[in-house]
Amino acid sequence: MKSSHRRGGRMCGAIIATIASAAPALAGDIAPYTEEAVARGIVMQGITFPPQTGFYGFGCGFSDLDNDGDPDVVVLTNDALRVGIFENVGGTFIDRTLTCGIPSLDSPSSFAAGDYDGDGDRDLFVTRVLKPSKLYRNDGNFQFVDVSVAAGILQVNRISKAASWTDYNNDGWIDLYVCNYRFAPGGPGASDNHLYRNNGNGTFTQLSASVGLNSDSPTLECVWTDYDNDGDLDVYLSNDRGVTPGDPGNEFFRNDGGVFTEIGASNGTQIQLDSMGLACGDFNRDGHIDFYMTNTTFDVPDPEWDFPLLLGGKRGNFVEAQDVWGVDQPSPDWGWGCSFFDWNNDGWLDLYVVNMFEPNSLFQNTGAPPTTNVAAAANITGSSGAKGAKYCAAVADVDGDGDLDMLNNDQGTAVTLHINHEGEKRSYVRFRVVGVWPNTGAIGASARIVAGGASQMQEIYAGGNGYLVQNEEIIHFGLGDATVVDSATIRWPSNGPTRQLTSVPASHTWLIWPPASLGDTDGDADFDFTDRAAIASSFGAVTPGEERFDLDGDFEVDAADLAAFRLKYEAAGFRWADLDGDGVVGGADLGLLLGAWGSANPLYDLDGDGLVLGSDLGIVLGGWG
């Protein structure tokens, strides 16, 4: 049983003043989720409660393992000792579990997916309970190879729980952080968390102590976020048994150039509770990261046993706001998983809480407190009863319709997949950010948008924002009734580039390329005549698949984009007056220009004034020979 001591007091503040605007309540009836796991090809049984080796649940989640643009599924369970791998093919799934190369694996706990070797596909790290954790390299076509020993990933005699990929030192290579739990002094399992630095050659070095991350708290979950917007990723730890004498409670480590300082006591995050799940996001839409944690309330009527909601502010400090927002005690139960996500696409992050034995909670956020628990109406309460326990839930758009569906890995029942229908009523935009090598998944990137006069922000996580789960890596914004995103700012991690976008059409998933890739329309890492011809033939509104043609980010391919491409083209050694791409400006080019005379053909409009006329002829003659 978990400890049942009173946690510390809470801070109060003028919470309501932080709200930028209030959205109206939704009209009409809620369209409930429908459970469709078996119908869509996901068949896997959870182990009966209480688990003998699971130790507080088995993880699940999503990652695009084959780089085809849709989220595949990973499920951990002790049923048949398998790691469940399911390939997403247009919203239905093919079971790759027995053919993926991952052998029988008992006592799994959680996973984190990320491209550690920079080869363009996501690899899998699987934590285990008192068994060696495993790193599986993705060799494509759903084939995984165990490289744990060669890579130097050694998790021995540890109750390993959550894990997250991050680039803590901004060198471009993603590193790995592993949460290791302990019961109490003298109990089973070593306690120190591990930070594995990626050496860039397929190996890792464990150096948590040397950089100030040597926490030995009973950590269950962690999330990496740039809470202070200074270009490096900080980490917040959700620590169980924070009410036990000698334990510090939750810990917040600020990243100061790759070295960490624990600042939880000073910034308001050192909450003392039985902290399990951890949600991260901008809940009140003020531009600052907020946190929510689950806690113990089972058989404890004490009102101080809150589930804390910490709202971040301009100065980097956090204040508790769970009472104001009505999310302080979801049920008389233990809480586990929790996630911020916009379930109904109204532009506000909602809060989902997994309650161990009681119905789960879905707190609908309309922008003004309090929230309303709509889980029952939405048909998303999860399984219940003494036969099992609920721990984990992850979200992704599995069917490509623009709203977020949910995967639940409850014990004592089969894995469930709930398909969202309420979100279909409203607009959205999704950004699939293309990473800068070697961080090909852009882990740690952020996006800030303005649509319909409202601002939103989100980050890309690889682990965290839940409990033992990974949500899809695509940035998803609900837009309500807005049909366009007025502006968007994309910032790549590791002090990478920034892009400004304008007039982004809604209800699409857009590939967001880094600046260096813009204009390379065929992806061959060169800027040649093929790219020039492709841009010139694609003038007009950008459609999905043409994002690299739009160099200035206004979602219109026009003369401005061709002019920006010209700089890259000529820097690569090509001549703008060479109209056929043969390397020589001569009679063939003159013939092409004269054939287009008087037209608006952008390929031959060399000065970009809208017509092929004498000034363009002068450019050809000036480059003759």
XYZ file of C-alpha atoms in Angstrom:
625
model
C 0.000 0.000 0.000
C 1.143 3.531 -0.667
C 1.936 5.819 2.234
C -0.865 7.985 3.616
C 0.768 10.978 5.291
C -0.537 14.492 4.958
C 1.451 16.440 2.390
C 2.617 20.037 2.837
C 0.395 23.116 2.568
C -0.330 24.835 -0.738
C 0.204 28.316 -2.064
C -2.614 30.591 -3.168
C -2.667 33.359 -5.753
C -4.806 35.376 -8.079
C -5.221 32.484 -10.470
C -8.167 33.785 -12.430
C -6.173 36.832 -13.525
C -3.843 34.589 -15.541
C -6.616 33.585 -17.944
C -6.328 35.385 -21.285
C -9.863 34.750 -22.440
C -12.776 32.422 -21.840
C -14.230 30.174 -24.517
C -17.982 29.548 -24.459
C -19.317 26.216 -23.271
C -19.910 23.674 -25.993
C -23.426 23.556 -27.388
C -25.287 20.334 -28.050
C -24.625 16.821 -26.885
C -21.169 15.280 -26.662
C -20.346 12.722 -29.345
C -18.859 9.852 -27.297
C -15.699 7.904 -28.029
C -16.239 4.427 -29.492
C -14.037 1.505 -28.426
C -12.573 -0.116 -31.571
C -9.358 -1.937 -30.601
C -10.320 -5.373 -31.917
C -12.092 -3.964 -34.974
C -8.918 -2.082 -35.894
C -6.545 -4.979 -35.231
C -5.153 -4.364 -31.729
C -5.598 -7.522 -29.685
C -3.578 -7.849 -26.484
C -4.565 -8.903 -22.994
C -3.487 -7.111 -19.832
C -2.371 -9.170 -16.851
C -4.784 -9.773 -13.955
C -4.401 -7.513 -10.934
C -2.432 -7.549 -8.732
C 0.593 -7.900 -11.021
C 3.454 -9.946 -9.665
C 6.168 -8.302 -11.751
C 4.588 -5.241 -13.317
C 4.941 -3.023 -10.247
C 2.478 -0.182 -10.765
C 1.370 -0.942 -14.276
C 2.561 -1.589 -17.808
C 3.095 1.202 -20.307
C 1.700 1.852 -23.766
C 1.776 4.529 -26.409
C 2.459 5.727 -29.911
C 5.389 6.411 -32.204
C 5.815 6.483 -35.983
C 8.174 3.509 -36.164
C 8.139 3.218 -39.975
C 8.188 6.937 -40.866
C 5.022 6.822 -42.946
C 3.343 9.685 -41.115
C 0.911 7.829 -38.865
C 1.368 6.625 -35.279
C 2.139 2.965 -34.647
C 1.357 1.337 -31.298
C 3.576 -0.118 -28.572
C 1.957 -2.053 -25.701
C 3.734 -3.585 -22.698
C 2.211 -6.416 -20.693
C 3.205 -9.644 -19.000
C 0.658 -11.501 -21.114
C 2.708 -14.054 -23.119
C 5.815 -12.054 -22.122
C 5.677 -9.963 -25.303
C 6.280 -6.363 -26.320
C 3.273 -5.622 -28.509
C 4.140 -3.835 -31.780
C 1.281 -2.840 -34.098
C 1.778 -1.163 -37.488
C -0.730 1.534 -38.402
C -1.983 1.198 -41.979
C -4.583 3.861 -42.656
C -6.143 3.659 -39.200
C -6.135 -0.128 -38.860
C -3.301 -2.157 -37.416
C -1.156 -5.133 -38.390
C 0.300 -7.127 -35.484
C 4.107 -7.180 -35.854
C 4.731 -8.504 -32.345
C 5.983 -11.969 -33.263
C 8.009 -10.899 -36.297
C 9.669 -7.684 -35.091
C 12.770 -9.346 -33.608
C 12.005 -8.473 -29.979
C 12.015 -11.779 -28.058
C 10.029 -12.723 -24.979
C 10.535 -10.046 -22.361
C 9.141 -10.391 -18.872
C 8.670 -7.597 -16.339
C 8.470 -4.693 -18.821
C 7.522 -1.308 -17.424
C 7.576 1.562 -19.938
C 9.138 2.600 -23.240
C 10.516 5.656 -24.988
C 10.972 5.921 -28.757
C 13.593 8.150 -30.385
C 16.212 8.111 -33.145
C 19.361 7.783 -31.028
C 21.668 6.895 -33.972
C 20.467 9.548 -36.420
C 19.581 7.071 -39.179
C 16.071 8.462 -39.628
C 13.929 5.922 -37.775
C 12.872 5.692 -34.155
C 14.512 3.165 -31.870
C 12.921 1.682 -28.740
C 14.113 1.742 -25.153
C 12.150 -0.535 -22.796
C 12.492 -0.290 -19.009
C 11.988 -3.318 -16.764
C 11.478 -4.154 -13.108
C 14.548 -5.738 -11.469
C 15.645 -6.972 -14.911
C 18.049 -5.393 -17.420
C 16.389 -2.676 -19.491
C 16.698 -2.993 -23.260
C 17.670 -0.719 -26.148
C 16.397 -1.979 -29.508
C 17.819 -0.434 -32.670
C 15.269 0.030 -35.455
C 16.639 -1.416 -38.702
C 13.506 -0.605 -40.713
C 10.492 -2.665 -41.793
C 9.613 -3.286 -38.136
C 12.843 -5.147 -37.407
C 14.523 -4.421 -34.079
C 17.926 -5.554 -32.779
C 19.009 -5.636 -29.121
C 22.058 -3.345 -28.791
C 21.830 -2.734 -25.037
C 25.237 -4.116 -24.062
C 27.114 -2.666 -27.039
C 25.536 0.733 -26.389
C 26.460 0.693 -22.689
C 22.881 0.843 -21.404
C 23.121 -1.136 -18.160
C 20.135 -0.983 -15.822
C 20.822 -3.721 -13.257
C 18.973 -4.380 -9.969
C 16.660 -1.435 -10.512
C 12.927 -0.947 -10.569
C 13.066 1.143 -13.735
C 9.899 3.073 -14.497
C 9.521 5.942 -16.970
C 12.168 6.981 -19.485
C 12.502 10.011 -21.758
C 14.690 10.981 -24.688
C 16.149 14.480 -24.593
C 19.118 16.485 -25.855
C 20.260 17.805 -22.497
C 23.603 19.231 -23.733
C 22.464 20.695 -27.083
C 24.936 18.689 -29.179
C 22.167 17.391 -31.467
C 22.355 13.767 -30.281
C 19.430 12.673 -28.134
C 20.286 11.422 -24.664
C 18.330 9.104 -22.370
C 17.015 9.669 -18.839
C 15.725 6.697 -16.810
C 13.647 6.923 -13.627
C 14.579 4.256 -11.063
C 12.173 3.622 -8.202
C 12.862 2.392 -4.677
C 10.467 1.261 -1.961
C 12.349 2.455 1.104
C 15.860 2.215 2.510
C 16.781 -1.448 2.519
C 14.066 -2.361 0.017
C 14.691 -4.039 -3.339
C 16.296 -2.125 -6.158
C 18.982 0.551 -6.308
C 17.526 4.032 -6.327
C 19.555 6.466 -8.397
C 18.128 7.797 -11.654
C 20.380 7.556 -14.692
C 21.249 10.065 -17.399
C 22.910 8.424 -20.400
C 24.832 10.850 -22.614
C 24.762 9.910 -26.286
C 28.361 9.776 -27.518
C 27.339 10.012 -31.171
C 28.901 6.667 -32.093
C 26.182 4.272 -30.937
C 27.344 4.237 -27.312
C 26.265 6.020 -24.146
C 27.994 7.186 -20.956
C 26.111 7.281 -17.653
C 26.942 10.601 -15.953
C 23.961 11.747 -13.902
C 26.071 12.540 -10.822
C 28.648 14.603 -12.709
C 26.024 16.971 -14.140
C 23.941 17.318 -10.976
C 21.118 14.901 -11.805
C 21.923 12.262 -9.203
C 18.462 12.081 -7.660
C 17.853 8.935 -5.610
C 14.190 9.669 -4.957
C 11.523 7.047 -5.788
C 10.898 8.582 -9.220
C 8.026 7.301 -11.319
C 7.859 9.844 -14.157
C 9.870 12.680 -15.694
C 9.308 15.297 -18.362
C 11.837 17.448 -20.227
C 10.605 20.943 -21.042
C 12.141 24.349 -21.718
C 10.106 26.022 -18.999
C 12.233 29.206 -18.985
C 12.475 29.481 -22.786
C 16.268 29.796 -22.744
C 17.005 27.166 -25.399
C 17.885 24.171 -23.238
C 15.673 21.495 -21.714
C 14.978 21.345 -17.981
C 13.542 18.287 -16.210
C 10.789 17.844 -13.621
C 10.619 14.611 -11.591
C 7.423 13.087 -10.211
C 8.556 11.359 -7.025
C 6.428 8.919 -5.057
C 6.353 8.910 -1.264
C 7.345 12.559 -0.999
C 5.599 12.626 2.378
C 8.038 10.090 3.807
C 10.538 11.702 6.223
C 13.811 12.346 4.444
C 12.357 12.430 0.927
C 12.344 15.852 -0.774
C 9.122 15.465 -2.728
C 9.096 16.376 -6.393
C 12.297 17.800 -7.841
C 12.872 20.390 -10.549
C 16.291 20.594 -12.205
C 17.093 23.734 -14.186
C 19.502 23.197 -17.079
C 22.376 25.675 -17.045
C 24.324 24.773 -20.167
C 24.346 21.017 -19.561
C 24.803 21.221 -15.774
C 21.759 21.091 -13.511
C 20.627 22.931 -10.403
C 17.691 21.731 -8.283
C 15.379 24.725 -7.782
C 12.090 23.125 -6.710
C 11.973 24.904 -3.363
C 12.399 28.328 -4.950
C 10.102 28.034 -7.985
C 7.149 26.337 -6.269
C 7.469 22.831 -7.742
C 8.833 21.031 -4.675
C 5.441 19.585 -3.831
C 5.364 16.790 -1.246
C 2.870 14.097 -2.115
C 2.613 10.533 -3.403
C 3.295 11.809 -6.897
C 2.750 9.384 -9.776
C 1.603 10.683 -13.174
C 2.834 13.989 -14.562
C 1.135 16.153 -17.213
C 2.921 19.020 -18.944
C 1.482 21.754 -21.178
C 0.075 25.281 -21.303
C -3.243 24.541 -19.598
C -4.418 28.138 -19.098
C -3.013 29.356 -22.439
C -0.846 32.137 -21.053
C 2.293 31.055 -22.904
C 3.933 29.309 -19.936
C 4.323 25.611 -19.133
C 2.034 24.173 -16.434
C 2.125 20.834 -14.579
C -0.417 18.462 -13.058
C 0.339 15.487 -10.788
C -1.722 12.572 -9.562
C -1.716 11.586 -5.904
C -3.158 9.210 -3.305
C -6.677 9.794 -1.989
C -7.936 6.260 -1.445
C -9.818 5.993 1.862
C -8.394 9.365 2.891
C -11.173 12.001 3.147
C -8.662 14.713 4.070
C -9.141 17.635 1.619
C -5.418 18.339 1.683
C -4.838 15.250 -0.445
C -5.084 17.240 -3.628
C -3.855 16.421 -7.096
C -1.764 19.576 -7.660
C -2.188 21.809 -10.711
C 0.835 24.100 -10.958
C 0.444 27.123 -13.240
C 3.663 28.663 -14.512
C 4.266 32.406 -14.739
C 6.496 34.994 -16.369
C 9.145 34.802 -13.683
C 9.481 31.031 -13.871
C 7.545 30.430 -10.662
C 4.522 28.161 -10.186
C 1.387 28.513 -8.082
C -1.137 25.846 -7.134
C -4.543 26.223 -8.771
C -6.235 22.832 -8.464
C -9.074 24.132 -6.284
C -9.902 27.008 -8.605
C -9.995 24.754 -11.653
C -11.901 21.922 -9.943
C -9.288 19.214 -10.543
C -8.115 18.769 -6.960
C -9.674 15.376 -6.127
C -10.903 13.453 -9.167
C -12.085 10.495 -7.072
C -11.585 8.747 -3.708
C -8.863 6.626 -5.256
C -5.244 6.483 -6.322
C -4.486 8.506 -9.416
C -1.931 7.300 -11.961
C -1.761 8.498 -15.543
C -2.654 12.075 -16.503
C -2.295 14.067 -19.707
C -3.092 17.493 -21.096
C -4.611 17.305 -24.587
C -7.363 19.089 -26.494
C -9.914 16.308 -26.776
C -12.656 18.381 -28.430
C -10.490 20.682 -30.613
C -11.860 23.867 -29.034
C -8.386 25.355 -28.563
C -8.019 24.622 -24.824
C -6.040 21.761 -23.347
C -8.253 19.417 -21.347
C -7.063 17.073 -18.581
C -7.447 13.300 -18.489
C -6.805 11.473 -15.206
C -6.537 7.690 -14.821
C -8.006 6.564 -11.484
C -6.905 3.148 -10.297
C -10.268 1.531 -9.450
C -12.789 4.348 -9.879
C -13.951 5.778 -13.233
C -11.368 7.894 -15.025
C -11.894 11.655 -15.285
C -11.913 13.917 -18.347
C -11.877 17.536 -17.202
C -13.127 19.720 -20.029
C -11.450 23.126 -20.104
C -13.475 25.970 -21.633
C -10.932 28.637 -20.694
C -12.601 29.760 -17.475
C -12.568 27.750 -14.241
C -13.859 25.424 -13.057
C -13.545 22.537 -15.470
C -16.302 19.953 -15.924
C -15.769 16.199 -15.729
C -17.323 14.855 -18.953
C -15.731 11.378 -18.909
C -19.027 9.511 -18.604
C -20.705 11.463 -21.416
C -17.596 10.988 -23.550
C -17.503 7.221 -22.825
C -13.903 7.376 -21.691
C -14.080 6.236 -18.042
C -12.029 3.071 -18.568
C -12.586 -0.342 -17.078
C -13.599 -0.685 -13.436
C -14.040 -3.307 -10.780
C -11.900 -5.494 -8.570
C -10.606 -7.635 -11.455
C -8.105 -5.031 -12.581
C -6.485 -1.672 -12.074
C -5.980 1.290 -14.412
C -2.648 3.012 -14.852
C -1.866 4.153 -18.392
C -3.467 6.097 -21.259
C -1.843 7.651 -24.345
C -3.214 9.835 -27.155
C -2.678 10.148 -30.912
C -4.679 10.687 -34.090
C -4.686 7.069 -35.222
C -7.172 7.456 -38.094
C -5.937 10.746 -39.546
C -9.186 12.669 -39.093
C -7.695 15.490 -37.038
C -8.730 14.617 -33.493
C -6.958 12.726 -30.722
C -7.867 9.116 -29.999
C -6.874 7.215 -26.845
C -5.116 3.931 -26.081
C -5.748 2.445 -22.610
C -3.668 -0.346 -21.117
C -5.739 -1.448 -18.121
C -5.056 -4.601 -16.167
C -7.518 -7.451 -16.044
C -8.928 -6.600 -19.472
C -7.824 -6.331 -23.079
C -6.091 -3.210 -24.368
C -8.678 -0.693 -25.584
C -8.549 1.906 -28.353
C -11.100 4.716 -28.092
C -11.851 6.640 -31.302
C -12.683 10.325 -30.909
C -15.815 11.761 -32.571
C -16.367 15.008 -30.661
C -13.199 16.562 -32.084
C -14.531 16.066 -35.614
C -16.924 18.957 -35.031
C -14.122 21.541 -34.928
C -11.063 22.694 -36.785
C -7.435 21.793 -36.056
C -3.891 22.098 -37.356
C -1.089 19.578 -36.913
C 2.657 20.147 -37.333
C 4.954 17.246 -38.090
C 8.286 18.942 -37.434
C 11.203 17.548 -39.454
C 14.286 17.387 -37.275
C 17.761 18.725 -37.905
C 20.185 15.798 -38.040
C 21.013 13.915 -35.874
C 17.858 14.713 -33.851
C 15.653 13.639 -36.744
C 12.496 13.509 -34.610
C 12.898 17.139 -33.449
C 12.527 16.041 -29.810
C 12.334 19.222 -27.740
C 10.990 21.455 -30.535
C 8.210 23.917 -29.755
C 5.448 25.686 -31.645
C 3.530 28.853 -30.770
C 0.516 29.890 -32.817
C -2.092 32.644 -33.018
C -5.469 31.683 -34.484
C -8.768 33.488 -34.097
C -7.082 35.992 -31.792
C -5.966 33.264 -29.344
C -2.426 32.079 -28.635
C -1.358 28.507 -27.958
C 1.958 26.737 -27.436
C 3.151 23.126 -27.333
C 6.373 21.109 -27.236
C 7.453 17.723 -28.592
C 8.133 15.109 -25.899
C 9.510 11.591 -26.202
C 8.176 10.234 -22.923
C 6.631 12.226 -20.081
C 3.220 13.946 -20.153
C 1.478 10.948 -18.649
C 2.503 7.830 -16.798
C 4.674 5.162 -18.473
C 3.433 6.318 -21.889
C 4.514 8.154 -24.999
C 2.022 10.268 -26.925
C 2.471 10.888 -30.640
C 5.268 13.317 -31.508
C 3.146 15.460 -33.847
C 2.157 18.868 -32.446
C -1.642 19.110 -32.395
C -3.645 22.305 -31.942
C -7.428 22.458 -31.758
C -8.724 25.633 -33.406
C -12.449 25.750 -32.656
C -14.110 27.573 -35.544
C -10.913 29.111 -36.962
C -10.128 28.177 -40.563
C -6.599 29.563 -40.641
C -3.646 29.974 -38.284
C -2.676 33.621 -38.530
C 0.907 33.055 -37.421
C 3.110 30.273 -36.100
C 6.632 30.211 -34.716
C 8.496 26.909 -34.839
C 11.688 26.585 -32.813
C 13.970 23.622 -33.280
C 15.772 22.176 -30.238
C 19.460 22.386 -29.360
C 19.526 26.127 -30.097
C 18.490 25.275 -33.626
C 16.772 27.485 -36.203
C 13.418 29.236 -35.949
C 10.780 29.592 -38.670
C 7.904 32.034 -38.942
C 4.752 30.873 -40.744
C 1.689 32.901 -41.719
C -1.769 32.126 -43.098
C -1.519 28.414 -42.332
C -4.645 26.622 -43.624
C -6.497 24.687 -40.921
C -7.588 21.047 -40.914
C -4.344 19.686 -42.343
C -1.219 17.992 -41.038
C 1.750 19.981 -42.322
C 5.365 18.900 -42.646
C 7.458 21.697 -41.152
C 10.922 21.663 -42.695
C 13.951 23.390 -41.192
C 15.193 26.398 -43.204
C 18.174 24.530 -44.678
C 15.826 22.034 -46.396
C 13.521 24.597 -47.989
C 13.741 24.567 -51.775
C 15.157 21.036 -51.916
C 11.932 19.749 -53.417
C 13.207 16.238 -54.207
C 15.108 15.746 -50.956
C 18.485 15.019 -52.571
C 20.322 17.608 -50.437
C 21.053 19.739 -53.531
C 19.516 22.835 -55.094
C 19.448 22.206 -58.820
C 17.365 22.725 -61.930
C 14.947 19.955 -60.920
C 14.065 21.915 -57.787
C 13.799 25.164 -59.726
C 11.403 23.651 -62.248
C 9.317 22.070 -59.475
C 8.879 25.373 -57.635
C 8.046 27.249 -60.846
C 5.410 24.679 -61.807
C 3.768 24.769 -58.363
C 2.823 28.438 -58.113
C -0.333 28.847 -56.052
C -1.624 27.691 -52.688
C 0.544 25.106 -50.909
C -0.960 21.648 -50.500
C 0.344 18.876 -48.206
C 3.501 17.489 -49.785
C 4.582 20.852 -51.211
C 5.754 22.453 -47.968
C 9.414 22.562 -49.080
C 8.451 24.751 -52.075
C 7.275 27.533 -49.737
C 10.496 29.242 -48.701
C 8.940 32.272 -47.018
C 6.301 30.359 -45.042
C 3.167 32.155 -46.246
C 1.645 28.949 -47.697
C 1.647 30.429 -51.189
C 4.313 29.469 -53.759
C 5.066 32.640 -55.717
C 7.789 34.873 -57.077
C 9.087 35.610 -53.585
C 9.814 31.922 -53.041
C 11.535 31.662 -56.418
C 13.661 34.692 -55.558
C 14.643 33.116 -52.236
C 15.432 29.870 -54.040
C 17.640 31.753 -56.509
C 20.073 32.604 -53.706
C 20.510 28.915 -52.869
C 20.628 27.949 -56.547
C 23.391 30.360 -57.472
C 25.303 29.566 -54.271
C 25.336 25.960 -55.480
C 27.085 27.102 -58.699
C 24.151 27.215 -61.130
C 23.328 30.122 -63.482
C 19.892 31.715 -63.330
C 19.866 32.461 -67.107
C 20.412 28.759 -67.931
C 16.780 27.948 -68.685
C 17.233 24.297 -69.673
C 19.670 23.336 -66.951
C 22.399 22.116 -69.313
C 25.087 24.295 -67.744
C 25.431 26.711 -70.690
C 23.531 29.886 -71.524
C 23.043 29.806 -75.290
C 20.671 29.438 -78.183
C 18.501 26.797 -76.549
C 17.821 29.118 -73.647
C 17.064 32.005 -75.981
C 14.571 29.800 -77.829
C 12.831 28.857 -74.582
C 12.607 32.489 -73.531
C 11.186 33.627 -76.878
C 8.692 30.751 -76.819
C 7.376 32.042 -73.496
C 7.406 35.704 -74.577
C 4.651 37.765 -73.035
C 3.545 34.992 -70.708
C 3.617 34.844 -66.931
C 5.531 31.528 -66.857
C 7.606 31.805 -63.670
C 10.352 29.505 -64.981
C 11.277 32.065 -67.641
C 10.325 35.221 -65.762
C 13.898 35.789 -64.652
C 13.382 39.129 -62.944
C 10.167 38.101 -61.182
C 8.086 41.010 -62.441
C 5.232 38.761 -63.571
C 5.853 38.700 -67.351
C 8.476 37.341 -69.751
C 9.677 40.459 -71.601
C 12.742 42.425 -72.595
C 14.298 42.615 -69.160
C 14.368 38.827 -69.018
C 15.945 38.757 -72.498
C 18.614 41.097 -71.199
C 19.440 38.663 -68.383
C 19.863 35.813 -70.875
C 22.042 37.884 -73.202
C 24.053 39.156 -70.248
C 24.881 35.597 -69.271
C 25.503 34.361 -72.807
C 28.142 31.690 -73.210
